[in-house]
CSV table of N, CA and C in Angstrom, one decimal:
chain,number,residue,atom,x,y,z
P,1,MET,N,123.1,83.4,129.2
P,1,MET,CA,123.5,84.0,127.9
P,1,MET,C,123.4,83.0,126.8
P,2,ALA,N,123.2,83.5,125.6
P,2,ALA,CA,122.9,82.6,124.5
P,2,ALA,C,124.2,81.9,124.1
P,3,SER,N,124.1,80.7,123.5
P,3,SER,CA,125.2,79.9,123.1
P,3,SER,C,125.7,80.4,121.8
P,4,GLY,N,126.9,79.9,121.4
P,4,GLY,CA,127.5,80.4,120.1
P,4,GLY,C,126.7,80.1,118.9
P,5,GLY,N,126.0,79.0,118.9
P,5,GLY,CA,125.2,78.6,117.7
P,5,GLY,C,124.0,79.5,117.6
P,6,VAL,N,123.4,79.9,118.7
P,6,VAL,CA,122.3,80.8,118.7
P,6,VAL,C,122.7,82.2,118.2
P,7,LYS,N,123.9,82.6,118.7
P,7,LYS,CA,124.4,83.9,118.3
P,7,LYS,C,124.7,83.9,116.8
P,8,ALA,N,125.2,82.8,116.3
P,8,ALA,CA,125.5,82.7,114.8
P,8,ALA,C,124.3,82.8,114.0
P,9,ARG,N,123.2,82.1,114.4
P,9,ARG,CA,121.9,82.2,113.7
P,9,ARG,C,121.4,83.6,113.7
P,10,ARG,N,121.5,84.3,114.9
P,10,ARG,CA,121.0,85.6,114.9
P,10,ARG,C,121.8,86.6,114.0
P,11,ALA,N,123.1,86.3,114.0
P,11,ALA,CA,124.0,87.1,113.1
P,11,ALA,C,123.6,86.9,111.6
P,12,ALA,N,123.3,85.6,111.3
P,12,ALA,CA,122.9,85.3,109.9
P,12,ALA,C,121.6,85.9,109.6
P,13,ALA,N,120.7,86.0,110.5
P,13,ALA,CA,119.4,86.6,110.3
P,13,ALA,C,119.5,88.1,110.1
P,14,ALA,N,120.5,88.7,110.8
P,14,ALA,CA,120.7,90.1,110.7
P,14,ALA,C,121.4,90.6,109.4
P,15,LEU,N,122.1,89.6,108.8
P,15,LEU,CA,123.0,89.9,107.6
P,15,LEU,C,122.2,90.6,106.5
P,16,PRO,N,121.0,90.2,106.1
P,16,PRO,CA,120.3,90.9,105.0
P,16,PRO,C,120.0,92.3,105.4
P,17,PHE,N,119.7,92.6,106.6
P,17,PHE,CA,119.5,94.0,107.0
P,17,PHE,C,120.7,94.8,106.9
P,18,LEU,N,121.8,94.3,107.3
P,18,LEU,CA,123.1,95.0,107.2
P,18,LEU,C,123.5,95.2,105.7
P,19,LEU,N,123.2,94.3,104.9
P,19,LEU,CA,123.4,94.5,103.4
P,19,LEU,C,122.5,95.5,102.9
P,20,ILE,N,121.3,95.6,103.3
P,20,ILE,CA,120.4,96.6,102.8
P,20,ILE,C,120.9,98.0,103.3
P,21,ALA,N,121.3,98.1,104.5
P,21,ALA,CA,121.9,99.3,105.0
P,21,ALA,C,123.1,99.8,104.3
P,22,ALA,N,124.0,98.9,103.9
P,22,ALA,CA,125.2,99.2,103.1
P,22,ALA,C,124.8,99.7,101.7
P,23,TRP,N,123.8,99.0,101.1
P,23,TRP,CA,123.3,99.4,99.8
P,23,TRP,C,122.7,100.8,99.8
P,24,CYS,N,121.9,101.1,100.9
P,24,CYS,CA,121.3,102.4,101.0
P,24,CYS,C,122.3,103.5,101.1
P,25,LEU,N,123.3,103.2,101.9
P,25,LEU,CA,124.4,104.2,102.1
P,25,LEU,C,125.2,104.5,100.8
P,26,ARG,N,125.3,103.4,100.0
P,26,ARG,CA,126.1,103.5,98.8
P,26,ARG,C,125.2,104.3,97.7
P,27,THR,N,123.9,104.1,97.7
P,27,THR,CA,123.1,104.7,96.6
P,27,THR,C,122.6,106.0,97.0
P,28,MET,N,122.6,106.4,98.2
P,28,MET,CA,122.1,107.8,98.6
P,28,MET,C,123.1,108.8,98.0
P,29,ASP,N,122.6,109.9,97.4
P,29,ASP,CA,123.4,110.9,96.8
P,29,ASP,C,123.8,111.9,97.9
P,30,ILE,N,124.9,111.6,98.6
P,30,ILE,CA,125.3,112.4,99.7
P,30,ILE,C,125.8,113.8,99.1
P,31,ASP,N,126.5,113.7,98.0
P,31,ASP,CA,127.0,115.0,97.4
P,31,ASP,C,125.9,116.0,97.1
P,32,LYS,N,124.8,115.5,96.6
P,32,LYS,CA,123.6,116.4,96.3
P,32,LYS,C,123.1,117.0,97.6
P,33,LEU,N,123.0,116.2,98.7
P,33,LEU,CA,122.6,116.7,100.0
P,33,LEU,C,123.5,117.8,100.5
P,34,VAL,N,124.8,117.6,100.4
P,34,VAL,CA,125.7,118.6,100.8
P,34,VAL,C,125.6,119.9,99.9
P,35,ARG,N,125.4,119.7,98.6
P,35,ARG,CA,125.2,120.9,97.8
P,35,ARG,C,124.0,121.7,98.1
P,36,ASN,N,122.9,121.0,98.5
P,36,ASN,CA,121.7,121.7,98.8
P,36,ASN,C,121.7,122.4,100.2
P,37,GLN,N,122.5,121.8,101.1
P,37,GLN,CA,122.5,122.4,102.5
P,37,GLN,C,123.5,123.5,102.6
P,38,GLN,N,124.5,123.5,101.7
P,38,GLN,CA,125.7,124.4,101.8
P,38,GLN,C,125.3,125.9,101.9
P,39,PRO,N,124.4,126.4,101.0
P,39,PRO,CA,124.1,127.8,101.1
P,39,PRO,C,123.5,128.2,102.4
P,40,PHE,N,122.6,127.3,103.0
P,40,PHE,CA,122.0,127.6,104.3
P,40,PHE,C,123.0,127.6,105.4
P,41,ALA,N,123.9,126.5,105.3
P,41,ALA,CA,124.9,126.4,106.4
P,41,ALA,C,125.9,127.5,106.4
P,42,ASP,N,126.3,128.0,105.2
P,42,ASP,CA,127.2,129.1,105.1
P,42,ASP,C,126.7,130.4,105.5
P,43,SER,N,125.4,130.7,105.1
P,43,SER,CA,124.8,132.0,105.5
P,43,SER,C,124.3,132.0,106.9
P,44,GLY,N,124.0,130.8,107.5
P,44,GLY,CA,123.5,130.8,108.8
P,44,GLY,C,122.0,131.1,108.9
P,45,VAL,N,121.3,131.3,107.8
P,45,VAL,CA,119.9,131.6,107.7
P,45,VAL,C,119.2,130.7,106.8
P,46,ILE,N,118.1,130.1,107.2
P,46,ILE,CA,117.3,129.3,106.3
P,46,ILE,C,116.1,130.1,105.9
P,47,GLU,N,116.0,130.4,104.6
P,47,GLU,CA,114.9,131.2,104.1
P,47,GLU,C,114.0,130.4,103.2
P,48,TRP,N,112.7,130.7,103.2
P,48,TRP,CA,111.7,130.2,102.3
P,48,TRP,C,110.6,131.2,102.1
P,49,ASP,N,109.6,130.9,101.3
P,49,ASP,CA,108.6,131.9,100.9
P,49,ASP,C,107.9,132.4,102.1
P,50,GLY,N,107.6,131.6,103.1
P,50,GLY,CA,106.8,132.0,104.3
P,50,GLY,C,107.6,132.6,105.4
P,51,GLY,N,108.9,132.7,105.3
P,51,GLY,CA,109.7,133.3,106.4
P,51,GLY,C,111.2,132.9,106.4
P,52,LYS,N,111.8,133.1,107.5
P,52,LYS,CA,113.2,132.7,107.6
P,52,LYS,C,113.5,132.5,109.1
P,53,ILE,N,114.6,131.7,109.3
P,53,ILE,CA,115.0,131.3,110.7
P,53,ILE,C,116.5,131.3,110.7
P,54,THR,N,117.1,131.7,111.8
P,54,THR,CA,118.5,131.7,111.9
P,54,THR,C,119.0,130.4,112.6
P,55,ILE,N,120.1,129.9,112.0
P,55,ILE,CA,120.7,128.7,112.6
P,55,ILE,C,121.6,129.1,113.8
P,56,LEU,N,121.4,128.6,114.9
P,56,LEU,CA,122.2,129.0,116.1
P,56,LEU,C,123.7,128.6,115.9
P,57,ASP,N,124.6,129.6,116.2
P,57,ASP,CA,126.0,129.3,116.0
P,57,ASP,C,126.6,128.5,117.2
P,58,HIS,N,126.1,128.7,118.4
P,58,HIS,CA,126.6,128.0,119.6
P,58,HIS,C,125.5,127.4,120.4
P,59,PHE,N,125.0,126.3,119.9
P,59,PHE,CA,124.0,125.6,120.6
P,59,PHE,C,124.6,124.6,121.6
P,60,HIS,N,125.6,123.9,121.2
P,60,HIS,CA,126.2,122.9,122.1
P,60,HIS,C,127.4,123.5,122.9
P,61,ASN,N,127.9,124.6,122.4
P,61,ASN,CA,129.2,125.2,122.9
P,61,ASN,C,130.4,124.3,122.7
P,62,VAL,N,130.3,123.4,121.7
P,62,VAL,CA,131.4,122.5,121.3
P,62,VAL,C,131.5,122.7,119.8
P,63,ASP,N,132.5,123.3,119.3
P,63,ASP,CA,132.6,123.8,117.9
P,63,ASP,C,132.4,122.6,116.9
P,64,PHE,N,132.9,121.5,117.2
P,64,PHE,CA,132.8,120.3,116.3
P,64,PHE,C,131.3,120.0,116.2
P,65,LEU,N,130.6,119.9,117.3
P,65,LEU,CA,129.2,119.5,117.3
P,65,LEU,C,128.3,120.6,116.6
P,66,ASP,N,128.7,121.9,116.9
P,66,ASP,CA,127.9,123.0,116.3
P,66,ASP,C,128.0,123.0,114.8
P,67,GLN,N,129.2,122.7,114.3
P,67,GLN,CA,129.4,122.7,112.8
P,67,GLN,C,128.7,121.4,112.2
P,68,LEU,N,128.8,120.3,112.9
P,68,LEU,CA,128.2,119.1,112.4
P,68,LEU,C,126.7,119.2,112.3
P,69,TRP,N,126.0,119.7,113.4
P,69,TRP,CA,124.6,119.8,113.4
P,69,TRP,C,124.1,121.0,112.6
P,70,ARG,N,124.9,122.0,112.2
P,70,ARG,CA,124.5,123.1,111.4
P,70,ARG,C,124.1,122.6,110.0
P,71,GLY,N,124.9,121.7,109.4
P,71,GLY,CA,124.6,121.1,108.1
P,71,GLY,C,123.3,120.2,108.2
P,72,THR,N,123.2,119.5,109.3
P,72,THR,CA,122.1,118.6,109.4
P,72,THR,C,120.8,119.4,109.6
P,73,THR,N,120.9,120.5,110.3
P,73,THR,CA,119.7,121.3,110.5
P,73,THR,C,119.3,121.9,109.1
P,74,ALA,N,120.2,122.3,108.3
P,74,ALA,CA,119.9,122.8,107.0
P,74,ALA,C,119.3,121.7,106.1
P,75,THR,N,119.8,120.5,106.2
P,75,THR,CA,119.3,119.4,105.4
P,75,THR,C,117.9,119.0,105.7
P,76,PHE,N,117.5,119.0,107.0
P,76,PHE,CA,116.2,118.6,107.3
P,76,PHE,C,115.2,119.7,107.5
P,77,SER,N,115.6,120.9,107.3
P,77,SER,CA,114.7,122.1,107.5
P,77,SER,C,113.5,122.0,106.6
P,78,PRO,N,113.5,121.6,105.3
P,78,PRO,CA,112.3,121.6,104.5
P,78,PRO,C,111.2,120.7,105.2
P,79,SER,N,111.6,119.6,105.8
P,79,SER,CA,110.6,118.7,106.3
P,79,SER,C,110.2,119.2,107.7
P,80,THR,N,111.1,119.6,108.5
P,80,THR,CA,110.8,120.0,109.9
P,80,THR,C,110.1,121.4,110.0
P,81,LEU,N,110.4,122.3,109.1
P,81,LEU,CA,109.8,123.6,109.1
P,81,LEU,C,108.5,123.7,108.3
P,82,GLY,N,108.3,122.6,107.5
P,82,GLY,CA,107.1,122.5,106.7
P,82,GLY,C,107.0,123.3,105.4
P,83,TYR,N,108.1,123.8,104.9
P,83,TYR,CA,107.9,124.6,103.7
P,83,TYR,C,108.1,123.8,102.4
P,84,ASP,N,108.3,122.5,102.6
P,84,ASP,CA,108.2,121.6,101.5
P,84,ASP,C,107.2,120.5,101.9
P,85,SER,N,106.0,120.5,101.3
P,85,SER,CA,105.0,119.6,101.7
P,85,SER,C,105.3,118.1,101.4
P,86,VAL,N,106.0,117.9,100.3
P,86,VAL,CA,106.4,116.5,100.0
P,86,VAL,C,107.3,115.9,101.1
P,87,SER,N,108.4,116.6,101.4
P,87,SER,CA,109.3,116.1,102.4
P,87,SER,C,108.7,116.1,103.8
P,88,TRP,N,107.7,117.0,104.1
P,88,TRP,CA,107.0,116.9,105.4
P,88,TRP,C,106.2,115.6,105.5
P,89,TRP,N,105.5,115.3,104.4
P,89,TRP,CA,104.7,114.0,104.5
P,89,TRP,C,105.6,112.8,104.5
P,90,GLN,N,106.8,112.9,103.9
P,90,GLN,CA,107.7,111.8,103.9
P,90,GLN,C,108.3,111.6,105.3
P,91,THR,N,108.6,112.7,106.0
P,91,THR,CA,109.0,112.6,107.4
P,91,THR,C,107.9,112.1,108.3
P,92,PHE,N,106.7,112.6,108.1
P,92,PHE,CA,105.6,112.1,108.9
P,92,PHE,C,105.4,110.6,108.7
P,93,GLY,N,105.5,110.1,107.5
P,93,GLY,CA,105.4,108.7,107.2
P,93,GLY,C,106.5,107.9,107.8
P,94,PHE,N,107.7,108.5,107.8
P,94,PHE,CA,108.9,107.8,108.4
P,94,PHE,C,108.6,107.6,109.9
P,95,ILE,N,108.2,108.7,110.6
P,95,ILE,CA,107.9,108.6,112.0
P,95,ILE,C,106.8,107.6,112.4
P,96,VAL,N,105.8,107.6,111.5
P,96,VAL,CA,104.7,106.7,111.8
P,96,VAL,C,105.2,105.2,111.6
P,97,ASP,N,106.0,105.0,110.6
P,97,ASP,CA,106.6,103.7,110.3
P,97,ASP,C,107.6,103.3,111.4
P,98,LEU,N,108.3,104.2,112.0
P,98,LEU,CA,109.2,103.9,113.1
P,98,LEU,C,108.6,103.6,114.4
P,99,GLY,N,107.4,104.0,114.6
P,99,GLY,CA,106.7,103.7,115.9
P,99,GLY,C,106.6,102.2,116.2
P,100,PRO,N,106.1,101.4,115.3
P,100,PRO,CA,106.1,99.9,115.6
P,100,PRO,C,107.5,99.3,115.8
P,101,VAL,N,108.5,99.8,115.0
P,101,VAL,CA,109.8,99.2,115.2
P,101,VAL,C,110.3,99.6,116.6
P,102,TYR,N,110.1,100.8,117.1
P,102,TYR,CA,110.5,101.2,118.4
P,102,TYR,C,109.8,100.3,119.5
P,103,ALA,N,108.5,100.1,119.3
P,103,ALA,CA,107.7,99.3,120.2
P,103,ALA,C,108.3,97.9,120.3
P,104,ILE,N,108.6,97.3,119.1
P,104,ILE,CA,109.2,95.9,119.1
P,104,ILE,C,110.5,95.9,119.8
P,105,TRP,N,111.3,96.9,119.6
P,105,TRP,CA,112.6,97.0,120.2
P,105,TRP,C,112.5,97.1,121.7
P,106,ILE,N,111.5,97.9,122.2
P,106,ILE,CA,111.3,98.0,123.7
P,106,ILE,C,110.9,96.6,124.2
P,107,LEU,N,109.9,96.0,123.5
P,107,LEU,CA,109.5,94.7,124.0
P,107,LEU,C,110.6,93.6,124.0
P,108,GLU,N,111.4,93.6,123.0
P,108,GLU,CA,112.5,92.7,122.9
P,108,GLU,C,113.5,92.9,123.9
P,109,SER,N,113.7,94.1,124.3
P,109,SER,CA,114.8,94.4,125.3
P,109,SER,C,114.5,93.8,126.7
P,110,TYR,N,113.2,93.4,126.9
P,110,TYR,CA,112.9,92.8,128.2
P,110,TYR,C,113.1,91.3,128.2
P,111,ARG,N,113.5,90.7,127.0
P,111,ARG,CA,113.8,89.2,127.0
P,111,ARG,C,115.1,89.0,127.7
P,112,PRO,N,115.2,87.9,128.5
P,112,PRO,CA,116.4,87.5,129.2
P,112,PRO,C,117.6,87.3,128.2
P,113,ALA,N,117.3,86.8,127.0
P,113,ALA,CA,118.4,86.6,126.0
P,113,ALA,C,119.1,87.9,125.6
P,114,ASN,N,118.4,89.0,125.7
P,114,ASN,CA,119.0,90.3,125.3
P,114,ASN,C,119.6,91.1,126.5
P,115,ALA,N,119.6,90.5,127.7
P,115,ALA,CA,120.2,91.2,128.8
P,115,ALA,C,121.7,91.3,128.7
P,116,TRP,N,122.2,92.5,129.0
P,116,TRP,CA,123.6,92.8,129.0
P,116,TRP,C,124.3,92.7,127.6
P,117,THR,N,123.6,92.9,126.6
P,117,THR,CA,124.2,93.0,125.3
P,117,THR,C,124.5,94.4,124.9
P,118,PRO,N,125.3,94.7,124.0
P,118,PRO,CA,125.6,96.2,123.7
P,118,PRO,C,124.4,97.0,123.3
P,119,VAL,N,123.4,96.4,122.7
P,119,VAL,CA,122.2,97.2,122.3
P,119,VAL,C,121.4,97.5,123.6
P,120,TYR,N,121.4,96.6,124.5
P,120,TYR,CA,120.6,96.7,125.8
P,120,TYR,C,121.2,97.8,126.6
P,121,LEU,N,122.6,97.9,126.6
P,121,LEU,CA,123.2,98.9,127.4
P,121,LEU,C,123.1,100.3,126.8
């Protein structure tokens, strides 16, 4: 397992990314997201010019999870259902950008220094 000094250097290297994540969370307009998803989440139907789809009421059969994912489904419906081409391309770009990060994560997980860490488990 890594020594304390090595862990401190790794934590210091991770700090800028944690600060960026905190900044993103602070600057994202969560209230606007909730306002845009609320009509779909309340009605249970996502409608657009090309059609409509019903949001399932009991997907997980756990009320808390069903209510939580109902709003998330409404939020990401423009990009996943393809009725907003700008958000569809943004999601496509995000997935393409995420591929190399996932590949690096998989490769790094095989290093002995990362064995039995919380991320590994």
